[in-house]
Structures are given as structure tokens and as C-alpha cells.
Amino acid sequence: MDKPKAVTTAAHKLARLIYTMLTKGEVYTDQGQGHYEERYRERVLQQLAQRAEKMGMKLVVNEQPA
């Protein structure tokens, strides 16, 4: 993504947050880095499952204790 598009995207996200706060009267709460890392992990796993399915395979997730 080029720089002007990234700036526009960030501004749009900020505008949506502010609009939601003003119209619903809610306070913004930061969900923390862990939340974003978990969403990223889920997105990567979903993409891998889709790629495996396209190749006729099935992705099996092996959960390892932290």
C-alpha cells in the first residue's frame, strides 16, 4: 500500500471511531496488543486453510500449550 492510501485509510478508520463515539455516546477503550495479535493469528490460519483447500488438502491446527 502506498503512503497516501495508508494515510487515507488511517484517517477513515479514525473518523469511523469518532463518529461511533459521538452518535452512540460510548467511550473508546483500547483493546490492547494481545487482541490484535489474536485477530492476526486467526486471519493467518483462515488464509492458510483456504490455500490448503484450493490444493485439495485440509489444514489441521495443532494447538500447543503456551
PDB file of N, CA, C and O in Angstrom:
ATOM      1  N   MET A   1       0.861  -1.172   0.000  1.00  0.00           N
ATOM      2  CA  MET A   1       0.000   0.000   0.000  1.00  0.00           C
ATOM      3  C   MET A   1       0.907   1.235   0.000  1.00  0.00           C
ATOM      4  O   MET A   1       1.850   1.309   0.776  1.00  0.00           O
ATOM      5  N   ASP A   2       0.613   2.172  -0.883  1.00  0.00           N
ATOM      6  CA  ASP A   2       1.428   3.377  -0.931  1.00  0.00           C
ATOM      7  C   ASP A   2       1.057   4.319   0.215  1.00  0.00           C
ATOM      8  O   ASP A   2       0.024   4.188   0.860  1.00  0.00           O
ATOM      9  N   LYS A   3       1.925   5.284   0.481  1.00  0.00           N
ATOM     10  CA  LYS A   3       1.776   6.160   1.641  1.00  0.00           C
ATOM     11  C   LYS A   3       0.479   6.977   1.619  1.00  0.00           C
ATOM     12  O   LYS A   3      -0.216   7.020   2.640  1.00  0.00           O
ATOM     13  N   PRO A   4       0.098   7.625   0.513  1.00  0.00           N
ATOM     14  CA  PRO A   4      -1.149   8.407   0.535  1.00  0.00           C
ATOM     15  C   PRO A   4      -2.387   7.543   0.848  1.00  0.00           C
ATOM     16  O   PRO A   4      -3.277   7.962   1.577  1.00  0.00           O
ATOM     17  N   LYS A   5      -2.403   6.331   0.310  1.00  0.00           N
ATOM     18  CA  LYS A   5      -3.543   5.451   0.569  1.00  0.00           C
ATOM     19  C   LYS A   5      -3.561   5.018   2.036  1.00  0.00           C
ATOM     20  O   LYS A   5      -4.622   4.907   2.653  1.00  0.00           O
ATOM     21  N   ALA A   6      -2.401   4.753   2.614  1.00  0.00           N
ATOM     22  CA  ALA A   6      -2.320   4.366   4.019  1.00  0.00           C
ATOM     23  C   ALA A   6      -2.806   5.499   4.924  1.00  0.00           C
ATOM     24  O   ALA A   6      -3.519   5.258   5.898  1.00  0.00           O
ATOM     25  N   VAL A   7      -2.441   6.726   4.600  1.00  0.00           N
ATOM     26  CA  VAL A   7      -2.879   7.875   5.384  1.00  0.00           C
ATOM     27  C   VAL A   7      -4.398   8.022   5.285  1.00  0.00           C
ATOM     28  O   VAL A   7      -5.085   8.250   6.289  1.00  0.00           O
ATOM     29  N   THR A   8      -4.937   7.871   4.082  1.00  0.00           N
ATOM     30  CA  THR A   8      -6.385   7.970   3.880  1.00  0.00           C
ATOM     31  C   THR A   8      -7.109   6.874   4.655  1.00  0.00           C
ATOM     32  O   THR A   8      -8.137   7.123   5.294  1.00  0.00           O
ATOM     33  N   THR A   9      -6.574   5.669   4.635  1.00  0.00           N
ATOM     34  CA  THR A   9      -7.192   4.559   5.347  1.00  0.00           C
ATOM     35  C   THR A   9      -7.190   4.798   6.850  1.00  0.00           C
ATOM     36  O   THR A   9      -8.198   4.565   7.530  1.00  0.00           O
ATOM     37  N   ALA A  10      -6.075   5.266   7.384  1.00  0.00           N
ATOM     38  CA  ALA A  10      -5.996   5.550   8.816  1.00  0.00           C
ATOM     39  C   ALA A  10      -6.954   6.672   9.206  1.00  0.00           C
ATOM     40  O   ALA A  10      -7.621   6.598  10.250  1.00  0.00           O
ATOM     41  N   ALA A  11      -7.050   7.699   8.381  1.00  0.00           N
ATOM     42  CA  ALA A  11      -7.965   8.807   8.662  1.00  0.00           C
ATOM     43  C   ALA A  11      -9.411   8.331   8.630  1.00  0.00           C
ATOM     44  O   ALA A  11     -10.231   8.740   9.462  1.00  0.00           O
ATOM     45  N   HIS A  12      -9.729   7.453   7.698  1.00  0.00           N
ATOM     46  CA  HIS A  12     -11.090   6.923   7.599  1.00  0.00           C
ATOM     47  C   HIS A  12     -11.449   6.099   8.839  1.00  0.00           C
ATOM     48  O   HIS A  12     -12.539   6.224   9.392  1.00  0.00           O
ATOM     49  N   LYS A  13     -10.506   5.288   9.300  1.00  0.00           N
ATOM     50  CA  LYS A  13     -10.748   4.476  10.497  1.00  0.00           C
ATOM     51  C   LYS A  13     -10.951   5.368  11.716  1.00  0.00           C
ATOM     52  O   LYS A  13     -11.855   5.139  12.534  1.00  0.00           O
ATOM     53  N   LEU A  14     -10.138   6.397  11.833  1.00  0.00           N
ATOM     54  CA  LEU A  14     -10.272   7.337  12.941  1.00  0.00           C
ATOM     55  C   LEU A  14     -11.610   8.064  12.876  1.00  0.00           C
ATOM     56  O   LEU A  14     -12.281   8.244  13.896  1.00  0.00           O
ATOM     57  N   ALA A  15     -12.029   8.451  11.687  1.00  0.00           N
ATOM     58  CA  ALA A  15     -13.315   9.132  11.522  1.00  0.00           C
ATOM     59  C   ALA A  15     -14.465   8.225  11.935  1.00  0.00           C
ATOM     60  O   ALA A  15     -15.416   8.664  12.582  1.00  0.00           O
ATOM     61  N   ARG A  16     -14.383   6.931  11.589  1.00  0.00           N
ATOM     62  CA  ARG A  16     -15.440   5.988  11.989  1.00  0.00           C
ATOM     63  C   ARG A  16     -15.488   5.829  13.501  1.00  0.00           C
ATOM     64  O   ARG A  16     -16.562   5.771  14.089  1.00  0.00           O
ATOM     65  N   LEU A  17     -14.313   5.768  14.145  1.00  0.00           N
ATOM     66  CA  LEU A  17     -14.279   5.659  15.606  1.00  0.00           C
ATOM     67  C   LEU A  17     -14.913   6.882  16.267  1.00  0.00           C
ATOM     68  O   LEU A  17     -15.722   6.755  17.191  1.00  0.00           O
ATOM     69  N   ILE A  18     -14.555   8.056  15.795  1.00  0.00           N
ATOM     70  CA  ILE A  18     -15.092   9.294  16.367  1.00  0.00           C
ATOM     71  C   ILE A  18     -16.588   9.383  16.130  1.00  0.00           C
ATOM     72  O   ILE A  18     -17.355   9.737  17.032  1.00  0.00           O
ATOM     73  N   TYR A  19     -17.047   9.041  14.938  1.00  0.00           N
ATOM     74  CA  TYR A  19     -18.470   9.082  14.624  1.00  0.00           C
ATOM     75  C   TYR A  19     -19.249   8.144  15.552  1.00  0.00           C
ATOM     76  O   TYR A  19     -20.285   8.512  16.097  1.00  0.00           O
ATOM     77  N   THR A  20     -18.728   6.947  15.746  1.00  0.00           N
ATOM     78  CA  THR A  20     -19.401   5.984  16.623  1.00  0.00           C
ATOM     79  C   THR A  20     -19.452   6.503  18.053  1.00  0.00           C
ATOM     80  O   THR A  20     -20.474   6.387  18.728  1.00  0.00           O
ATOM     81  N   MET A  21     -18.348   7.087  18.510  1.00  0.00           N
ATOM     82  CA  MET A  21     -18.314   7.619  19.874  1.00  0.00           C
ATOM     83  C   MET A  21     -19.331   8.741  20.046  1.00  0.00           C
ATOM     84  O   MET A  21     -20.027   8.816  21.070  1.00  0.00           O
ATOM     85  N   LEU A  22     -19.447   9.612  19.053  1.00  0.00           N
ATOM     86  CA  LEU A  22     -20.362  10.742  19.161  1.00  0.00           C
ATOM     87  C   LEU A  22     -21.822  10.335  19.027  1.00  0.00           C
ATOM     88  O   LEU A  22     -22.684  10.836  19.743  1.00  0.00           O
ATOM     89  N   THR A  23     -22.137   9.416  18.134  1.00  0.00           N
ATOM     90  CA  THR A  23     -23.536   9.044  17.910  1.00  0.00           C
ATOM     91  C   THR A  23     -24.072   8.095  18.968  1.00  0.00           C
ATOM     92  O   THR A  23     -25.249   8.165  19.318  1.00  0.00           O
ATOM     93  N   LYS A  24     -23.225   7.211  19.498  1.00  0.00           N
ATOM     94  CA  LYS A  24     -23.683   6.238  20.487  1.00  0.00           C
ATOM     95  C   LYS A  24     -23.335   6.641  21.909  1.00  0.00           C
ATOM     96  O   LYS A  24     -23.783   5.997  22.858  1.00  0.00           O
ATOM     97  N   GLY A  25     -22.533   7.665  22.062  1.00  0.00           N
ATOM     98  CA  GLY A  25     -22.157   8.131  23.391  1.00  0.00           C
ATOM     99  C   GLY A  25     -21.245   7.165  24.124  1.00  0.00           C
ATOM    100  O   GLY A  25     -21.203   7.169  25.350  1.00  0.00           O
ATOM    101  N   GLU A  26     -20.528   6.332  23.384  1.00  0.00           N
ATOM    102  CA  GLU A  26     -19.643   5.358  24.010  1.00  0.00           C
ATOM    103  C   GLU A  26     -18.234   5.914  24.137  1.00  0.00           C
ATOM    104  O   GLU A  26     -17.810   6.767  23.364  1.00  0.00           O
ATOM    105  N   VAL A  27     -17.515   5.404  25.111  1.00  0.00           N
ATOM    106  CA  VAL A  27     -16.137   5.802  25.328  1.00  0.00           C
ATOM    107  C   VAL A  27     -15.234   4.790  24.633  1.00  0.00           C
ATOM    108  O   VAL A  27     -15.481   3.585  24.680  1.00  0.00           O
ATOM    109  N   TYR A  28     -14.192   5.271  23.983  1.00  0.00           N
ATOM    110  CA  TYR A  28     -13.247   4.381  23.294  1.00  0.00           C
ATOM    111  C   TYR A  28     -12.394   3.665  24.325  1.00  0.00           C
ATOM    112  O   TYR A  28     -11.854   4.273  25.245  1.00  0.00           O
ATOM    113  N   THR A  29     -12.281   2.367  24.172  1.00  0.00           N
ATOM    114  CA  THR A  29     -11.406   1.577  25.039  1.00  0.00           C
ATOM    115  C   THR A  29     -10.423   0.813  24.158  1.00  0.00           C
ATOM    116  O   THR A  29     -10.834   0.098  23.245  1.00  0.00           O
ATOM    117  N   ASP A  30      -9.154   0.981  24.434  1.00  0.00           N
ATOM    118  CA  ASP A  30      -8.122   0.284  23.682  1.00  0.00           C
ATOM    119  C   ASP A  30      -8.136  -1.186  24.083  1.00  0.00           C
ATOM    120  O   ASP A  30      -8.096  -1.508  25.269  1.00  0.00           O
ATOM    121  N   GLN A  31      -8.195  -2.076  23.114  1.00  0.00           N
ATOM    122  CA  GLN A  31      -8.319  -3.492  23.409  1.00  0.00           C
ATOM    123  C   GLN A  31      -6.972  -4.164  23.625  1.00  0.00           C
ATOM    124  O   GLN A  31      -6.925  -5.338  23.968  1.00  0.00           O
ATOM    125  N   GLY A  32      -5.908  -3.460  23.422  1.00  0.00           N
ATOM    126  CA  GLY A  32      -4.584  -3.979  23.719  1.00  0.00           C
ATOM    127  C   GLY A  32      -3.950  -4.747  22.576  1.00  0.00           C
ATOM    128  O   GLY A  32      -4.608  -5.169  21.630  1.00  0.00           O
ATOM    129  N   GLN A  33      -2.660  -4.938  22.698  1.00  0.00           N
ATOM    130  CA  GLN A  33      -1.882  -5.605  21.664  1.00  0.00           C
ATOM    131  C   GLN A  33      -2.285  -7.067  21.524  1.00  0.00           C
ATOM    132  O   GLN A  33      -2.311  -7.607  20.428  1.00  0.00           O
ATOM    133  N   GLY A  34      -2.600  -7.721  22.622  1.00  0.00           N
ATOM    134  CA  GLY A  34      -2.983  -9.133  22.581  1.00  0.00           C
ATOM    135  C   GLY A  34      -4.188  -9.390  21.707  1.00  0.00           C
ATOM    136  O   GLY A  34      -4.245 -10.383  20.974  1.00  0.00           O
ATOM    137  N   HIS A  35      -5.149  -8.480  21.750  1.00  0.00           N
ATOM    138  CA  HIS A  35      -6.358  -8.608  20.930  1.00  0.00           C
ATOM    139  C   HIS A  35      -5.999  -8.579  19.437  1.00  0.00           C
ATOM    140  O   HIS A  35      -6.488  -9.405  18.668  1.00  0.00           O
ATOM    141  N   TYR A  36      -5.151  -7.651  19.063  1.00  0.00           N
ATOM    142  CA  TYR A  36      -4.778  -7.523  17.653  1.00  0.00           C
ATOM    143  C   TYR A  36      -3.929  -8.717  17.199  1.00  0.00           C
ATOM    144  O   TYR A  36      -4.067  -9.183  16.075  1.00  0.00           O
ATOM    145  N   GLU A  37      -3.061  -9.213  18.083  1.00  0.00           N
ATOM    146  CA  GLU A  37      -2.258 -10.377  17.734  1.00  0.00           C
ATOM    147  C   GLU A  37      -3.131 -11.612  17.546  1.00  0.00           C
ATOM    148  O   GLU A  37      -2.893 -12.415  16.641  1.00  0.00           O
ATOM    149  N   GLU A  38      -4.155 -11.778  18.367  1.00  0.00           N
ATOM    150  CA  GLU A  38      -5.077 -12.905  18.229  1.00  0.00           C
ATOM    151  C   GLU A  38      -5.870 -12.805  16.929  1.00  0.00           C
ATOM    152  O   GLU A  38      -6.065 -13.802  16.229  1.00  0.00           O
ATOM    153  N   ARG A  39      -6.338 -11.599  16.594  1.00  0.00           N
ATOM    154  CA  ARG A  39      -7.062 -11.413  15.331  1.00  0.00           C
ATOM    155  C   ARG A  39      -6.159 -11.718  14.140  1.00  0.00           C
ATOM    156  O   ARG A  39      -6.594 -12.330  13.163  1.00  0.00           O
ATOM    157  N   TYR A  40      -4.896 -11.303  14.223  1.00  0.00           N
ATOM    158  CA  TYR A  40      -3.942 -11.573  13.149  1.00  0.00           C
ATOM    159  C   TYR A  40      -3.726 -13.082  13.000  1.00  0.00           C
ATOM    160  O   TYR A  40      -3.733 -13.615  11.893  1.00  0.00           O
ATOM    161  N   ARG A  41      -3.564 -13.774  14.116  1.00  0.00           N
ATOM    162  CA  ARG A  41      -3.355 -15.225  14.099  1.00  0.00           C
ATOM    163  C   ARG A  41      -4.553 -15.924  13.461  1.00  0.00           C
ATOM    164  O   ARG A  41      -4.385 -16.816  12.626  1.00  0.00           O
ATOM    165  N   GLU A  42      -5.762 -15.526  13.840  1.00  0.00           N
ATOM    166  CA  GLU A  42      -6.964 -16.125  13.269  1.00  0.00           C
ATOM    167  C   GLU A  42      -7.044 -15.880  11.761  1.00  0.00           C
ATOM    168  O   GLU A  42      -7.403 -16.771  10.993  1.00  0.00           O
ATOM    169  N   ARG A  43      -6.681 -14.675  11.340  1.00  0.00           N
ATOM    170  CA  ARG A  43      -6.718 -14.332   9.918  1.00  0.00           C
ATOM    171  C   ARG A  43      -5.708 -15.172   9.129  1.00  0.00           C
ATOM    172  O   ARG A  43      -6.017 -15.688   8.054  1.00  0.00           O
ATOM    173  N   VAL A  44      -4.504 -15.351   9.679  1.00  0.00           N
ATOM    174  CA  VAL A  44      -3.482 -16.157   9.016  1.00  0.00           C
ATOM    175  C   VAL A  44      -3.942 -17.608   8.910  1.00  0.00           C
ATOM    176  O   VAL A  44      -3.796 -18.241   7.857  1.00  0.00           O
ATOM    177  N   LEU A  45      -4.506 -18.141   9.989  1.00  0.00           N
ATOM    178  CA  LEU A  45      -4.987 -19.523   9.954  1.00  0.00           C
ATOM    179  C   LEU A  45      -6.097 -19.702   8.928  1.00  0.00           C
ATOM    180  O   LEU A  45      -6.140 -20.709   8.212  1.00  0.00           O
ATOM    181  N   GLN A  46      -6.984 -18.733   8.833  1.00  0.00           N
ATOM    182  CA  GLN A  46      -8.071 -18.811   7.857  1.00  0.00           C
ATOM    183  C   GLN A  46      -7.519 -18.782   6.432  1.00  0.00           C
ATOM    184  O   GLN A  46      -7.954 -19.554   5.573  1.00  0.00           O
ATOM    185  N   GLN A  47      -6.550 -17.918   6.172  1.00  0.00           N
ATOM    186  CA  GLN A  47      -5.946 -17.846   4.848  1.00  0.00           C
ATOM    187  C   GLN A  47      -5.217 -19.145   4.495  1.00  0.00           C
ATOM    188  O   GLN A  47      -5.313 -19.632   3.363  1.00  0.00           O
ATOM    189  N   LEU A  48      -4.516 -19.724   5.471  1.00  0.00           N
ATOM    190  CA  LEU A  48      -3.825 -20.988   5.231  1.00  0.00           C
ATOM    191  C   LEU A  48      -4.817 -22.109   4.937  1.00  0.00           C
ATOM    192  O   LEU A  48      -4.589 -22.942   4.059  1.00  0.00           O
ATOM    193  N   ALA A  49      -5.937 -22.124   5.662  1.00  0.00           N
ATOM    194  CA  ALA A  49      -6.957 -23.145   5.428  1.00  0.00           C
ATOM    195  C   ALA A  49      -7.539 -23.010   4.025  1.00  0.00           C
ATOM    196  O   ALA A  49      -7.764 -24.012   3.336  1.00  0.00           O
ATOM    197  N   GLN A  50      -7.761 -21.787   3.574  1.00  0.00           N
ATOM    198  CA  GLN A  50      -8.293 -21.563   2.232  1.00  0.00           C
ATOM    199  C   GLN A  50      -7.291 -22.010   1.172  1.00  0.00           C
ATOM    200  O   GLN A  50      -7.667 -22.632   0.173  1.00  0.00           O
ATOM    201  N   ARG A  51      -6.010 -21.703   1.379  1.00  0.00           N
ATOM    202  CA  ARG A  51      -4.982 -22.108   0.416  1.00  0.00           C
ATOM    203  C   ARG A  51      -4.865 -23.632   0.366  1.00  0.00           C
ATOM    204  O   ARG A  51      -4.717 -24.220  -0.709  1.00  0.00           O
ATOM    205  N   ALA A  52      -4.935 -24.276   1.528  1.00  0.00           N
ATOM    206  CA  ALA A  52      -4.863 -25.736   1.577  1.00  0.00           C
ATOM    207  C   ALA A  52      -6.062 -26.354   0.865  1.00  0.00           C
ATOM    208  O   ALA A  52      -5.924 -27.332   0.128  1.00  0.00           O
ATOM    209  N   GLU A  53      -7.241 -25.769   1.057  1.00  0.00           N
ATOM    210  CA  GLU A  53      -8.450 -26.285   0.417  1.00  0.00           C
ATOM    211  C   GLU A  53      -8.356 -26.180  -1.104  1.00  0.00           C
ATOM    212  O   GLU A  53      -8.781 -27.089  -1.825  1.00  0.00           O
ATOM    213  N   LYS A  54      -7.781 -25.104  -1.592  1.00  0.00           N
ATOM    214  CA  LYS A  54      -7.614 -24.929  -3.041  1.00  0.00           C
ATOM    215  C   LYS A  54      -6.714 -26.006  -3.634  1.00  0.00           C
ATOM    216  O   LYS A  54      -6.847 -26.368  -4.797  1.00  0.00           O
ATOM    217  N   MET A  55      -5.789 -26.519  -2.807  1.00  0.00           N
ATOM    218  CA  MET A  55      -4.876 -27.553  -3.266  1.00  0.00           C
ATOM    219  C   MET A  55      -5.405 -28.956  -2.954  1.00  0.00           C
ATOM    220  O   MET A  55      -4.694 -29.941  -3.136  1.00  0.00           O
ATOM    221  N   GLY A  56      -6.631 -29.034  -2.459  1.00  0.00           N
ATOM    222  CA  GLY A  56      -7.223 -30.328  -2.158  1.00  0.00           C
ATOM    223  C   GLY A  56      -6.768 -30.918  -0.836  1.00  0.00           C
ATOM    224  O   GLY A  56      -6.835 -32.122  -0.636  1.00  0.00           O
ATOM    225  N   MET A  57      -6.321 -30.084   0.061  1.00  0.00           N
ATOM    226  CA  MET A  57      -5.840 -30.548   1.367  1.00  0.00           C
ATOM    227  C   MET A  57      -6.709 -29.954   2.467  1.00  0.00           C
ATOM    228  O   MET A  57      -7.521 -29.077   2.222  1.00  0.00           O
ATOM    229  N   LYS A  58      -6.493 -30.444   3.664  1.00  0.00           N
ATOM    230  CA  LYS A  58      -7.218 -29.914   4.814  1.00  0.00           C
ATOM    231  C   LYS A  58      -6.202 -29.514   5.873  1.00  0.00           C
ATOM    232  O   LYS A  58      -5.299 -30.288   6.208  1.00  0.00           O
ATOM    233  N   LEU A  59      -6.336 -28.306   6.398  1.00  0.00           N
ATOM    234  CA  LEU A  59      -5.431 -27.802   7.427  1.00  0.00           C
ATOM    235  C   LEU A  59      -5.908 -28.296   8.782  1.00  0.00           C
ATOM    236  O   LEU A  59      -7.076 -28.138   9.138  1.00  0.00           O
ATOM    237  N   VAL A  60      -5.005 -28.896   9.535  1.00  0.00           N
ATOM    238  CA  VAL A  60      -5.311 -29.354  10.889  1.00  0.00           C
ATOM    239  C   VAL A  60      -4.475 -28.520  11.841  1.00  0.00           C
ATOM    240  O   VAL A  60      -3.255 -28.517  11.769  1.00  0.00           O
ATOM    241  N   VAL A  61      -5.136 -27.817  12.747  1.00  0.00           N
ATOM    242  CA  VAL A  61      -4.453 -26.948  13.683  1.00  0.00           C
ATOM    243  C   VAL A  61      -4.028 -27.778  14.892  1.00  0.00           C
ATOM    244  O   VAL A  61      -4.832 -28.466  15.504  1.00  0.00           O
ATOM    245  N   ASN A  62      -2.761 -27.715  15.217  1.00  0.00           N
ATOM    246  CA  ASN A  62      -2.215 -28.426  16.358  1.00  0.00           C
ATOM    247  C   ASN A  62      -1.960 -27.396  17.446  1.00  0.00           C
ATOM    248  O   ASN A  62      -0.947 -26.698  17.425  1.00  0.00           O
ATOM    249  N   GLU A  63      -2.866 -27.294  18.400  1.00  0.00           N
ATOM    250  CA  GLU A  63      -2.725 -26.316  19.478  1.00  0.00           C
ATOM    251  C   GLU A  63      -1.645 -26.773  20.446  1.00  0.00           C
ATOM    252  O   GLU A  63      -1.681 -27.893  20.951  1.00  0.00           O
ATOM    253  N   GLN A  64      -0.681 -25.901  20.675  1.00  0.00           N
ATOM    254  CA  GLN A  64       0.373 -26.213  21.633  1.00  0.00           C
ATOM    255  C   GLN A  64       0.197 -25.312  22.850  1.00  0.00           C
ATOM    256  O   GLN A  64      -0.107 -24.123  22.699  1.00  0.00           O
ATOM    257  N   PRO A  65       0.379 -25.842  24.041  1.00  0.00           N
ATOM    258  CA  PRO A  65       0.231 -25.011  25.249  1.00  0.00           C
ATOM    259  C   PRO A  65       1.253 -23.882  25.262  1.00  0.00           C
ATOM    260  O   PRO A  65       2.380 -24.053  24.814  1.00  0.00           O
ATOM    261  N   ALA A  66       0.840 -22.752  25.787  1.00  0.00           N
ATOM    262  CA  ALA A  66       1.712 -21.567  25.811  1.00  0.00           C
ATOM    263  C   ALA A  66       2.780 -21.661  26.843  1.00  0.00           C
ATOM    264  O   ALA A  66       2.828 -22.264  27.790  1.00  0.00           O
TER     265      ALA A  66
END
